[in-house]
Tab-separated table of N, CA, C and O in Angstrom:
chain	number	residue	atom	x	y	z
A	1	MET	N	-12.764	30.752	-6.264
A	1	MET	CA	-12.223	30.103	-5.084
A	1	MET	C	-12.798	28.692	-4.997
A	1	MET	O	-13.994	28.490	-5.126
A	2	GLU	N	-11.942	27.704	-4.782
A	2	GLU	CA	-12.363	26.317	-4.657
A	2	GLU	C	-12.797	26.048	-3.220
A	2	GLU	O	-12.115	26.426	-2.269
A	3	VAL	N	-13.951	25.415	-3.066
A	3	VAL	CA	-14.481	25.107	-1.748
A	3	VAL	C	-14.323	23.613	-1.499
A	3	VAL	O	-14.699	22.795	-2.329
A	4	CYS	N	-13.773	23.271	-0.372
A	4	CYS	CA	-13.610	21.864	0.008
A	4	CYS	C	-14.777	21.478	0.908
A	4	CYS	O	-15.000	22.092	1.955
A	5	VAL	N	-15.518	20.457	0.495
A	5	VAL	CA	-16.660	20.003	1.272
A	5	VAL	C	-16.260	18.737	2.027
A	5	VAL	O	-15.772	17.778	1.432
A	6	VAL	N	-16.448	18.753	3.326
A	6	VAL	CA	-16.136	17.597	4.156
A	6	VAL	C	-17.451	16.946	4.563
A	6	VAL	O	-18.325	17.597	5.118
A	7	GLU	N	-17.582	15.683	4.254
A	7	GLU	CA	-18.787	14.941	4.606
A	7	GLU	C	-18.727	14.559	6.080
A	7	GLU	O	-17.775	13.919	6.523
A	8	ALA	N	-19.745	14.951	6.836
A	8	ALA	CA	-19.757	14.694	8.275
A	8	ALA	C	-19.844	13.218	8.625
A	8	ALA	O	-19.373	12.802	9.667
A	9	ASP	N	-20.429	12.427	7.741
A	9	ASP	CA	-20.587	11.017	8.074
A	9	ASP	C	-19.430	10.149	7.561
A	9	ASP	O	-19.483	8.948	7.651
A	10	TRP	N	-18.391	10.766	7.030
A	10	TRP	CA	-17.227	10.004	6.605
A	10	TRP	C	-16.419	9.605	7.828
A	10	TRP	O	-16.498	10.220	8.884
A	11	THR	N	-15.613	8.578	7.660
A	11	THR	CA	-14.800	8.092	8.764
A	11	THR	C	-13.431	7.681	8.227
A	11	THR	O	-13.279	7.421	7.034
A	12	VAL	N	-12.447	7.632	9.094
A	12	VAL	CA	-11.127	7.160	8.692
A	12	VAL	C	-11.168	5.641	8.646
A	12	VAL	O	-11.545	4.991	9.623
A	13	ARG	N	-10.805	5.093	7.508
A	13	ARG	CA	-10.759	3.640	7.316
A	13	ARG	C	-9.313	3.245	7.047
A	13	ARG	O	-8.512	4.055	6.575
A	14	ALA	N	-8.974	2.004	7.313
A	14	ALA	CA	-7.613	1.511	7.101
A	14	ALA	C	-7.610	0.432	6.028
A	14	ALA	O	-8.486	-0.430	6.006
A	15	ILE	N	-6.621	0.502	5.166
A	15	ILE	CA	-6.417	-0.503	4.129
A	15	ILE	C	-5.021	-1.066	4.313
A	15	ILE	O	-4.051	-0.316	4.448
A	16	ARG	N	-4.937	-2.385	4.348
A	16	ARG	CA	-3.644	-3.071	4.472
A	16	ARG	C	-3.277	-3.673	3.129
A	16	ARG	O	-4.138	-3.965	2.314
A	17	GLY	N	-2.002	-3.920	2.936
A	17	GLY	CA	-1.548	-4.582	1.722
A	17	GLY	C	-0.084	-4.956	1.859
A	17	GLY	O	0.619	-4.440	2.737
A	18	ALA	N	0.356	-5.861	1.004
A	18	ALA	CA	1.756	-6.290	1.045
A	18	ALA	C	2.133	-6.955	-0.267
A	18	ALA	O	1.274	-7.429	-1.021
A	19	THR	N	3.423	-6.991	-0.501
A	19	THR	CA	3.978	-7.692	-1.647
A	19	THR	C	5.387	-8.136	-1.288
A	19	THR	O	5.916	-7.750	-0.242
A	20	THR	N	5.975	-8.926	-2.144
A	20	THR	CA	7.370	-9.323	-1.954
A	20	THR	C	8.190	-8.837	-3.137
A	20	THR	O	7.666	-8.537	-4.204
A	21	VAL	N	9.490	-8.779	-2.912
A	21	VAL	CA	10.432	-8.281	-3.898
A	21	VAL	C	11.441	-9.395	-4.174
A	21	VAL	O	11.962	-9.997	-3.232
A	22	PRO	N	11.720	-9.700	-5.441
A	22	PRO	CA	12.624	-10.819	-5.733
A	22	PRO	C	14.074	-10.601	-5.319
A	22	PRO	O	14.791	-11.557	-5.037
A	23	GLU	N	14.505	-9.314	-5.280
A	23	GLU	CA	15.883	-9.020	-4.880
A	23	GLU	C	15.960	-7.611	-4.320
A	23	GLU	O	15.101	-6.772	-4.593
A	24	ASN	N	16.981	-7.352	-3.539
A	24	ASN	CA	17.151	-6.055	-2.887
A	24	ASN	C	17.843	-5.073	-3.834
A	24	ASN	O	19.016	-4.741	-3.662
A	25	THR	N	17.097	-4.631	-4.844
A	25	THR	CA	17.592	-3.598	-5.756
A	25	THR	C	16.527	-2.513	-5.855
A	25	THR	O	15.337	-2.773	-5.652
A	26	ALA	N	16.985	-1.299	-6.178
A	26	ALA	CA	16.037	-0.196	-6.329
A	26	ALA	C	15.007	-0.512	-7.404
A	26	ALA	O	13.810	-0.259	-7.227
A	27	GLU	N	15.439	-1.082	-8.506
A	27	GLU	CA	14.522	-1.409	-9.605
A	27	GLU	C	13.463	-2.430	-9.171
A	27	GLU	O	12.277	-2.265	-9.459
A	28	ALA	N	13.880	-3.476	-8.476
A	28	ALA	CA	12.935	-4.513	-8.040
A	28	ALA	C	11.944	-3.958	-7.014
A	28	ALA	O	10.744	-4.273	-7.064
A	29	ILE	N	12.412	-3.137	-6.099
A	29	ILE	CA	11.516	-2.536	-5.099
A	29	ILE	C	10.549	-1.582	-5.782
A	29	ILE	O	9.345	-1.600	-5.514
A	30	ARG	N	11.058	-0.754	-6.692
A	30	ARG	CA	10.214	0.198	-7.420
A	30	ARG	C	9.095	-0.537	-8.167
A	30	ARG	O	7.927	-0.156	-8.108
A	31	GLU	N	9.441	-1.603	-8.862
A	31	GLU	CA	8.461	-2.369	-9.630
A	31	GLU	C	7.396	-2.992	-8.721
A	31	GLU	O	6.197	-2.919	-8.996
A	32	ALA	N	7.828	-3.596	-7.614
A	32	ALA	CA	6.886	-4.267	-6.710
A	32	ALA	C	5.952	-3.269	-6.024
A	32	ALA	O	4.746	-3.515	-5.906
A	33	VAL	N	6.498	-2.133	-5.589
A	33	VAL	CA	5.671	-1.132	-4.907
A	33	VAL	C	4.692	-0.500	-5.897
A	33	VAL	O	3.516	-0.300	-5.572
A	34	ALA	N	5.149	-0.204	-7.102
A	34	ALA	CA	4.252	0.363	-8.120
A	34	ALA	C	3.114	-0.609	-8.426
A	34	ALA	O	1.943	-0.197	-8.523
A	35	GLU	N	3.426	-1.879	-8.560
A	35	GLU	CA	2.400	-2.895	-8.814
A	35	GLU	C	1.400	-2.957	-7.658
A	35	GLU	O	0.185	-3.014	-7.868
A	36	LEU	N	1.904	-2.906	-6.424
A	36	LEU	CA	1.041	-2.952	-5.248
A	36	LEU	C	0.106	-1.744	-5.206
A	36	LEU	O	-1.099	-1.879	-4.969
A	37	LEU	N	0.634	-0.563	-5.468
A	37	LEU	CA	-0.193	0.637	-5.450
A	37	LEU	C	-1.167	0.681	-6.631
A	37	LEU	O	-2.286	1.185	-6.498
A	38	ASP	N	-0.759	0.141	-7.773
A	38	ASP	CA	-1.684	0.024	-8.913
A	38	ASP	C	-2.885	-0.835	-8.524
A	38	ASP	O	-4.036	-0.490	-8.825
A	39	GLU	N	-2.628	-1.954	-7.871
A	39	GLU	CA	-3.719	-2.837	-7.440
A	39	GLU	C	-4.590	-2.170	-6.380
A	39	GLU	O	-5.810	-2.310	-6.393
A	40	LEU	N	-3.967	-1.438	-5.468
A	40	LEU	CA	-4.716	-0.690	-4.468
A	40	LEU	C	-5.713	0.246	-5.147
A	40	LEU	O	-6.902	0.247	-4.819
A	41	GLU	N	-5.225	1.038	-6.095
A	41	GLU	CA	-6.082	2.006	-6.772
A	41	GLU	C	-7.101	1.337	-7.693
A	41	GLU	O	-8.221	1.811	-7.833
A	42	ARG	N	-6.734	0.233	-8.302
A	42	ARG	CA	-7.647	-0.468	-9.221
A	42	ARG	C	-8.854	-1.047	-8.473
A	42	ARG	O	-9.954	-1.085	-8.999
A	43	HIS	N	-8.654	-1.490	-7.240
A	43	HIS	CA	-9.705	-2.213	-6.515
A	43	HIS	C	-10.374	-1.415	-5.399
A	43	HIS	O	-11.196	-1.967	-4.665
A	44	ASN	N	-10.013	-0.144	-5.253
A	44	ASN	CA	-10.621	0.710	-4.223
A	44	ASN	C	-11.029	2.030	-4.848
A	44	ASN	O	-10.369	2.520	-5.762
A	45	SER	N	-12.111	2.595	-4.335
A	45	SER	CA	-12.629	3.858	-4.872
A	45	SER	C	-12.334	5.006	-3.915
A	45	SER	O	-13.094	5.249	-2.972
A	46	PHE	N	-11.220	5.662	-4.128
A	46	PHE	CA	-10.898	6.880	-3.385
A	46	PHE	C	-9.919	7.694	-4.205
A	46	PHE	O	-9.285	7.189	-5.126
A	47	GLU	N	-9.824	8.958	-3.857
A	47	GLU	CA	-8.888	9.870	-4.514
A	47	GLU	C	-7.696	10.083	-3.584
A	47	GLU	O	-7.851	10.034	-2.355
A	48	PRO	N	-6.523	10.352	-4.122
A	48	PRO	CA	-5.359	10.586	-3.266
A	48	PRO	C	-5.592	11.675	-2.219
A	48	PRO	O	-5.040	11.601	-1.113
A	49	GLU	N	-6.420	12.653	-2.517
A	49	GLU	CA	-6.706	13.716	-1.564
A	49	GLU	C	-7.452	13.213	-0.329
A	49	GLU	O	-7.484	13.889	0.701
A	50	GLN	N	-8.046	12.043	-0.402
A	50	GLN	CA	-8.752	11.456	0.735
A	50	GLN	C	-7.826	10.683	1.666
A	50	GLN	O	-8.226	10.296	2.755
A	51	ILE	N	-6.595	10.450	1.238
A	51	ILE	CA	-5.649	9.689	2.051
A	51	ILE	C	-5.176	10.552	3.212
A	51	ILE	O	-4.708	11.675	3.020
A	52	VAL	N	-5.289	10.015	4.419
A	52	VAL	CA	-4.809	10.704	5.614
A	52	VAL	C	-3.300	10.502	5.738
A	52	VAL	O	-2.545	11.446	5.944
A	53	SER	N	-2.849	9.237	5.620
A	53	SER	CA	-1.426	8.930	5.699
A	53	SER	C	-1.178	7.501	5.237
A	53	SER	O	-2.083	6.672	5.228
A	54	VAL	N	0.081	7.252	4.873
A	54	VAL	CA	0.513	5.917	4.461
A	54	VAL	C	1.801	5.578	5.194
A	54	VAL	O	2.749	6.365	5.184
A	55	THR	N	1.822	4.415	5.824
A	55	THR	CA	3.043	3.899	6.432
A	55	THR	C	3.454	2.649	5.670
A	55	THR	O	2.656	1.715	5.534
A	56	PHE	N	4.670	2.661	5.158
A	56	PHE	CA	5.255	1.482	4.518
A	56	PHE	C	6.216	0.852	5.509
A	56	PHE	O	6.981	1.557	6.170
A	57	SER	N	6.192	-0.474	5.595
A	57	SER	CA	7.228	-1.162	6.359
A	57	SER	C	7.916	-2.151	5.429
A	57	SER	O	7.290	-2.713	4.536
A	58	VAL	N	9.207	-2.308	5.635
A	58	VAL	CA	9.986	-3.262	4.851
A	58	VAL	C	10.739	-4.168	5.803
A	58	VAL	O	11.127	-3.756	6.894
A	59	THR	N	10.926	-5.404	5.393
A	59	THR	CA	11.722	-6.323	6.194
A	59	THR	C	13.181	-5.846	6.162
A	59	THR	O	13.591	-5.116	5.245
A	60	PRO	N	13.972	-6.229	7.152
A	60	PRO	CA	15.354	-5.722	7.259
A	60	PRO	C	16.233	-6.039	6.053
A	60	PRO	O	17.268	-5.393	5.870
A	61	ASP	N	15.839	-6.988	5.230
A	61	ASP	CA	16.658	-7.351	4.068
A	61	ASP	C	16.396	-6.467	2.846
A	61	ASP	O	16.954	-6.696	1.779
A	62	LEU	N	15.557	-5.434	2.991
A	62	LEU	CA	15.310	-4.479	1.903
A	62	LEU	C	15.779	-3.087	2.335
A	62	LEU	O	15.217	-2.493	3.249
A	63	ASP	N	16.837	-2.612	1.676
A	63	ASP	CA	17.343	-1.287	2.010
A	63	ASP	C	17.846	-0.517	0.795
A	63	ASP	O	18.537	0.488	0.925
A	64	ALA	N	17.472	-0.931	-0.403
A	64	ALA	CA	17.959	-0.292	-1.615
A	64	ALA	C	17.129	0.929	-2.034
A	64	ALA	O	17.607	1.752	-2.815
A	65	LEU	N	15.900	1.045	-1.515
A	65	LEU	CA	15.024	2.153	-1.923
A	65	LEU	C	13.910	2.310	-0.901
A	65	LEU	O	13.394	1.316	-0.386
A	66	PHE	N	13.535	3.546	-0.622
A	66	PHE	CA	12.378	3.807	0.229
A	66	PHE	C	11.100	3.606	-0.576
A	66	PHE	O	10.934	4.247	-1.627
A	67	PRO	N	10.171	2.765	-0.127
A	67	PRO	CA	8.899	2.610	-0.849
A	67	PRO	C	8.133	3.929	-0.996
A	67	PRO	O	7.479	4.169	-2.009
A	68	ALA	N	8.226	4.802	-0.003
A	68	ALA	CA	7.523	6.084	-0.086
A	68	ALA	C	7.977	6.901	-1.288
A	68	ALA	O	7.184	7.656	-1.863
A	69	SER	N	9.228	6.747	-1.692
A	69	SER	CA	9.716	7.496	-2.858
A	69	SER	C	8.991	7.071	-4.129
A	69	SER	O	8.816	7.874	-5.047
A	70	VAL	N	8.544	5.834	-4.182
A	70	VAL	CA	7.760	5.341	-5.326
A	70	VAL	C	6.361	5.948	-5.283
A	70	VAL	O	5.854	6.441	-6.286
A	71	ALA	N	5.751	5.919	-4.112
A	71	ALA	CA	4.401	6.476	-3.961
A	71	ALA	C	4.390	7.969	-4.271
A	71	ALA	O	3.452	8.474	-4.897
A	72	ARG	N	5.416	8.676	-3.847
A	72	ARG	CA	5.474	10.123	-4.045
A	72	ARG	C	5.474	10.497	-5.522
A	72	ARG	O	5.069	11.593	-5.896
A	73	GLN	N	5.893	9.592	-6.394
A	73	GLN	CA	5.946	9.856	-7.838
A	73	GLN	C	4.608	9.629	-8.540
A	73	GLN	O	4.453	9.977	-9.698
A	74	ARG	N	3.641	9.072	-7.829
A	74	ARG	CA	2.340	8.801	-8.445
A	74	ARG	C	1.567	10.103	-8.639
A	74	ARG	O	1.715	11.030	-7.846
A	75	PRO	N	0.730	10.156	-9.672
A	75	PRO	CA	-0.077	11.364	-9.879
A	75	PRO	C	-0.922	11.685	-8.642
A	75	PRO	O	-1.596	10.816	-8.092
A	76	ARG	N	-0.825	12.934	-8.186
A	76	ARG	CA	-1.617	13.486	-7.083
A	76	ARG	C	-1.252	12.899	-5.712
A	76	ARG	O	-1.949	13.155	-4.737
A	77	TRP	N	-0.179	12.135	-5.598
A	77	TRP	CA	0.266	11.604	-4.309
A	77	TRP	C	1.352	12.486	-3.694
A	77	TRP	O	1.851	12.184	-2.609
A	78	ASP	N	1.739	13.564	-4.327
A	78	ASP	CA	2.852	14.370	-3.839
A	78	ASP	C	2.570	15.059	-2.509
A	78	ASP	O	3.505	15.417	-1.789
A	79	ASN	N	1.301	15.227	-2.124
A	79	ASN	CA	0.965	15.844	-0.832
A	79	ASN	C	0.479	14.841	0.208
A	79	ASN	O	0.035	15.242	1.283
A	80	VAL	N	0.563	13.554	-0.096
A	80	VAL	CA	0.146	12.523	0.855
A	80	VAL	C	1.260	12.333	1.887
A	80	VAL	O	2.426	12.147	1.515
A	81	PRO	N	0.938	12.377	3.193
A	81	PRO	CA	1.962	12.102	4.207
A	81	PRO	C	2.397	10.630	4.134
A	81	PRO	O	1.570	9.726	4.254
A	82	LEU	N	3.685	10.406	3.908
A	82	LEU	CA	4.244	9.069	3.721
A	82	LEU	C	5.352	8.821	4.730
A	82	LEU	O	6.129	9.727	5.046
A	83	LEU	N	5.436	7.585	5.207
A	83	LEU	CA	6.468	7.222	6.178
A	83	LEU	C	6.973	5.819	5.862
A	83	LEU	O	6.183	4.916	5.575
A	84	ASP	N	8.286	5.657	5.915
A	84	ASP	CA	8.918	4.340	5.776
A	84	ASP	C	9.471	3.915	7.124
A	84	ASP	O	10.106	4.717	7.818
A	85	VAL	N	9.242	2.645	7.481
A	85	VAL	CA	9.808	2.085	8.707
A	85	VAL	C	10.311	0.677	8.416
A	85	VAL	O	9.896	0.048	7.447
A	86	GLN	N	11.200	0.207	9.271
A	86	GLN	CA	11.662	-1.166	9.140
A	86	GLN	C	10.736	-2.065	9.948
A	86	GLN	O	10.449	-1.786	11.113
A	87	HIS	N	10.277	-3.129	9.315
A	87	HIS	CA	9.384	-4.076	9.970
A	87	HIS	C	10.165	-4.882	11.008
A	87	HIS	O	11.340	-5.180	10.821
A	88	MET	N	9.500	-5.221	12.079
A	88	MET	CA	10.113	-6.036	13.115
A	88	MET	C	10.624	-7.355	12.526
A	88	MET	O	9.949	-7.978	11.712
A	89	SER	N	11.794	-7.774	12.923
A	89	SER	CA	12.373	-9.018	12.442
A	89	SER	C	11.909	-10.181	13.314
A	89	SER	O	12.106	-10.171	14.527
A	90	VAL	N	11.271	-11.152	12.675
A	90	VAL	CA	10.800	-12.346	13.376
A	90	VAL	C	11.321	-13.563	12.613
A	90	VAL	O	11.189	-13.635	11.385
A	91	LYS	N	11.927	-14.504	13.332
A	91	LYS	CA	12.449	-15.712	12.687
A	91	LYS	C	11.345	-16.398	11.903
A	91	LYS	O	10.227	-16.567	12.394
A	92	GLY	N	11.679	-16.778	10.677
A	92	GLY	CA	10.733	-17.504	9.837
A	92	GLY	C	9.717	-16.630	9.116
A	92	GLY	O	8.880	-17.134	8.386
A	93	ASP	N	9.787	-15.295	9.324
A	93	ASP	CA	8.853	-14.401	8.649
A	93	ASP	C	9.177	-14.336	7.160
A	93	ASP	O	10.278	-14.684	6.728
A	94	LEU	N	8.235	-13.861	6.383
A	94	LEU	CA	8.386	-13.705	4.952
A	94	LEU	C	9.539	-12.751	4.653
A	94	LEU	O	9.623	-11.664	5.234
A	95	GLU	N	10.426	-13.152	3.750
A	95	GLU	CA	11.581	-12.332	3.399
A	95	GLU	C	11.242	-11.338	2.299
A	95	GLU	O	10.306	-11.535	1.528
A	96	ARG	N	12.032	-10.259	2.226
A	96	ARG	CA	11.922	-9.224	1.197
A	96	ARG	C	10.464	-8.798	0.986
A	96	ARG	O	9.944	-8.810	-0.116
A	97	CYS	N	9.847	-8.380	2.073
A	97	CYS	CA	8.427	-8.031	2.058
A	97	CYS	C	8.227	-6.537	2.323
A	97	CYS	O	8.846	-5.972	3.218
A	98	VAL	N	7.365	-5.940	1.525
A	98	VAL	CA	6.941	-4.555	1.701
A	98	VAL	C	5.469	-4.592	2.086
A	98	VAL	O	4.655	-5.220	1.407
A	99	ARG	N	5.142	-3.936	3.194
A	99	ARG	CA	3.755	-3.849	3.646
A	99	ARG	C	3.347	-2.389	3.694
A	99	ARG	O	4.189	-1.504	3.810
A	100	PHE	N	2.040	-2.128	3.618
A	100	PHE	CA	1.568	-0.771	3.866
A	100	PHE	C	0.328	-0.784	4.729
A	100	PHE	O	-0.411	-1.768	4.786
A	101	LEU	N	0.127	0.318	5.409
A	101	LEU	CA	-1.090	0.605	6.154
A	101	LEU	C	-1.496	2.011	5.738
A	101	LEU	O	-0.750	2.972	5.953
A	102	ILE	N	-2.649	2.108	5.094
A	102	ILE	CA	-3.134	3.377	4.570
A	102	ILE	C	-4.390	3.775	5.332
A	102	ILE	O	-5.305	2.964	5.483
A	103	HIS	N	-4.412	5.006	5.810
A	103	HIS	CA	-5.609	5.558	6.439
A	103	HIS	C	-6.229	6.532	5.441
A	103	HIS	O	-5.535	7.411	4.918
A	104	VAL	N	-7.525	6.345	5.182
A	104	VAL	CA	-8.203	7.141	4.165
A	104	VAL	C	-9.595	7.529	4.658
A	104	VAL	O	-10.237	6.756	5.374
A	105	ASN	N	-10.028	8.735	4.327
A	105	ASN	CA	-11.372	9.200	4.679
A	105	ASN	C	-12.369	8.672	3.650
A	105	ASN	O	-12.254	8.989	2.464
A	106	LEU	N	-13.326	7.885	4.133
A	106	LEU	CA	-14.320	7.263	3.251
A	106	LEU	C	-15.678	7.211	3.930
A	106	LEU	O	-15.759	7.204	5.162
A	107	PRO	N	-16.724	7.120	3.127
A	107	PRO	CA	-18.031	6.848	3.729
A	107	PRO	C	-17.973	5.516	4.474
A	107	PRO	O	-17.256	4.595	4.063
A	108	PRO	N	-18.717	5.367	5.570
A	108	PRO	CA	-18.613	4.173	6.424
A	108	PRO	C	-18.868	2.839	5.735
A	108	PRO	O	-18.277	1.844	6.100
A	109	ASN	N	-19.721	2.783	4.746
A	109	ASN	CA	-20.062	1.493	4.116
A	109	ASN	C	-19.273	1.206	2.848
A	109	ASN	O	-19.623	0.292	2.102
A	110	THR	N	-18.203	1.938	2.615
A	110	THR	CA	-17.383	1.720	1.430
A	110	THR	C	-16.686	0.363	1.522
A	110	THR	O	-16.047	0.059	2.529
A	111	GLU	N	-16.821	-0.436	0.472
A	111	GLU	CA	-16.114	-1.727	0.426
A	111	GLU	C	-14.632	-1.468	0.212
A	111	GLU	O	-14.251	-0.600	-0.566
A	112	LEU	N	-13.810	-2.233	0.910
A	112	LEU	CA	-12.364	-2.092	0.793
A	112	LEU	C	-11.751	-3.376	0.248
A	112	LEU	O	-12.207	-4.472	0.565
A	113	SER	N	-10.716	-3.204	-0.533
A	113	SER	CA	-9.945	-4.329	-1.035
A	113	SER	C	-8.519	-4.161	-0.525
A	113	SER	O	-7.921	-3.106	-0.671
A	114	HIS	N	-8.002	-5.198	0.098
A	114	HIS	CA	-6.661	-5.191	0.687
A	114	HIS	C	-5.747	-6.014	-0.223
A	114	HIS	O	-5.814	-7.247	-0.208
A	115	PRO	N	-4.893	-5.375	-1.024
A	115	PRO	CA	-4.075	-6.126	-1.978
A	115	PRO	C	-2.880	-6.833	-1.335
A	115	PRO	O	-2.018	-6.195	-0.748
A	116	TYR	N	-2.870	-8.122	-1.439
A	116	TYR	CA	-1.725	-8.942	-1.017
A	116	TYR	C	-1.260	-9.686	-2.261
A	116	TYR	O	-1.999	-10.515	-2.798
A	117	LEU	N	-0.062	-9.366	-2.719
A	117	LEU	CA	0.439	-9.866	-3.986
A	117	LEU	C	1.664	-10.750	-3.802
A	117	LEU	O	2.299	-10.738	-2.744
A	118	ARG	N	1.979	-11.466	-4.868
A	118	ARG	CA	3.166	-12.317	-4.917
A	118	ARG	C	3.184	-13.263	-3.713
A	118	ARG	O	2.156	-13.803	-3.349
A	119	GLN	N	4.324	-13.434	-3.084
A	119	GLN	CA	4.417	-14.356	-1.946
A	119	GLN	C	3.693	-13.829	-0.710
A	119	GLN	O	3.391	-14.586	0.213
A	120	ALA	N	3.388	-12.542	-0.677
A	120	ALA	CA	2.681	-11.961	0.466
A	120	ALA	C	1.232	-12.450	0.549
A	120	ALA	O	0.584	-12.265	1.576
A	121	GLN	N	0.751	-13.109	-0.485
A	121	GLN	CA	-0.601	-13.670	-0.433
A	121	GLN	C	-0.745	-14.636	0.735
A	121	GLN	O	-1.819	-14.760	1.305
A	122	GLN	N	0.341	-15.282	1.116
A	122	GLN	CA	0.271	-16.234	2.229
A	122	GLN	C	0.055	-15.553	3.582
A	122	GLN	O	-0.371	-16.189	4.541
A	123	LEU	N	0.318	-14.242	3.658
A	123	LEU	CA	0.098	-13.525	4.914
A	123	LEU	C	-1.383	-13.395	5.241
A	123	LEU	O	-1.783	-13.495	6.393
A	124	ARG	N	-2.190	-13.134	4.227
A	124	ARG	CA	-3.638	-12.966	4.399
A	124	ARG	C	-4.347	-13.584	3.198
A	124	ARG	O	-4.849	-12.885	2.334
A	125	PRO	N	-4.408	-14.906	3.119
A	125	PRO	CA	-5.055	-15.526	1.961
A	125	PRO	C	-6.520	-15.123	1.816
A	125	PRO	O	-7.056	-15.122	0.720
A	126	ASP	N	-7.154	-14.746	2.917
A	126	ASP	CA	-8.549	-14.315	2.863
A	126	ASP	C	-8.693	-12.959	2.172
A	126	ASP	O	-9.770	-12.606	1.710
A	127	TRP	N	-7.614	-12.175	2.075
A	127	TRP	CA	-7.667	-10.864	1.428
A	127	TRP	C	-6.929	-10.836	0.102
A	127	TRP	O	-6.916	-9.825	-0.578
A	128	SER	N	-6.288	-11.920	-0.312
A	128	SER	CA	-5.458	-11.913	-1.503
A	128	SER	C	-6.292	-11.728	-2.762
A	128	SER	O	-7.393	-12.257	-2.880
A	129	LEU	N	-5.688	-10.966	-3.690
A	129	LEU	CA	-6.295	-10.829	-5.009
A	129	LEU	C	-5.925	-12.068	-5.814
A	129	LEU	O	-5.199	-12.935	-5.353
A	130	SER	N	-6.397	-12.125	-7.017
A	130	SER	CA	-6.138	-13.272	-7.883
A	130	SER	C	-4.659	-13.631	-7.890
A	130	SER	O	-3.798	-12.767	-7.966
A	131	SER	N	-4.372	-14.909	-7.838
A	131	SER	CA	-2.975	-15.347	-7.821
A	131	SER	C	-2.257	-15.035	-9.111
A	131	SER	O	-1.053	-15.118	-9.192
A	132	SER	N	-2.994	-14.660	-10.169
A	132	SER	CA	-2.336	-14.304	-11.417
A	132	SER	C	-1.697	-12.921	-11.344
A	132	SER	O	-0.844	-12.588	-12.150
A	133	VAL	N	-2.105	-12.091	-10.388
A	133	VAL	CA	-1.554	-10.761	-10.248
A	133	VAL	C	-0.201	-10.859	-9.550
A	133	VAL	O	-0.111	-11.345	-8.434
A	134	GLY	N	0.837	-10.409	-10.211
A	134	GLY	CA	2.158	-10.357	-9.597
A	134	GLY	C	2.624	-11.681	-9.052
A	134	GLY	O	3.160	-11.758	-7.972
A	135	SER	N	2.452	-12.731	-9.800
A	135	SER	CA	2.765	-14.061	-9.307
A	135	SER	C	4.252	-14.341	-9.238
A	135	SER	O	4.663	-15.380	-8.775
A	136	SER	N	5.091	-13.397	-9.696
A	136	SER	CA	6.533	-13.642	-9.659
A	136	SER	C	7.102	-13.475	-8.273
A	136	SER	O	6.537	-12.918	-7.406
């Protein structure tokens, strides 16, 4: 029998991230979301089983594919609670943008990396990864 140990001093932490998509196609959305989640996993230390939930938001100009469907295909993400929502439309906001908010159980002093890729780097330049990542 497998025993699940819950650390009493762990806490729910939030990780933000975003990317842009060059066009409203399933292929372009799939590629951008996969790249964003790859960067999330590359720069943060947690297992999918530690994820409490993930909310993806997309700007109104993206409707060819649900970002959660991309996440659901990742190894060990099939039991992660995922939700897609449409981001509020604001004049002058970044177009064709996918954002996420991930809640994950982590020790309190765990360093977090918030991946902002492609044109979404302008949303949070203080959190952006190297501009060479997903510069298209």
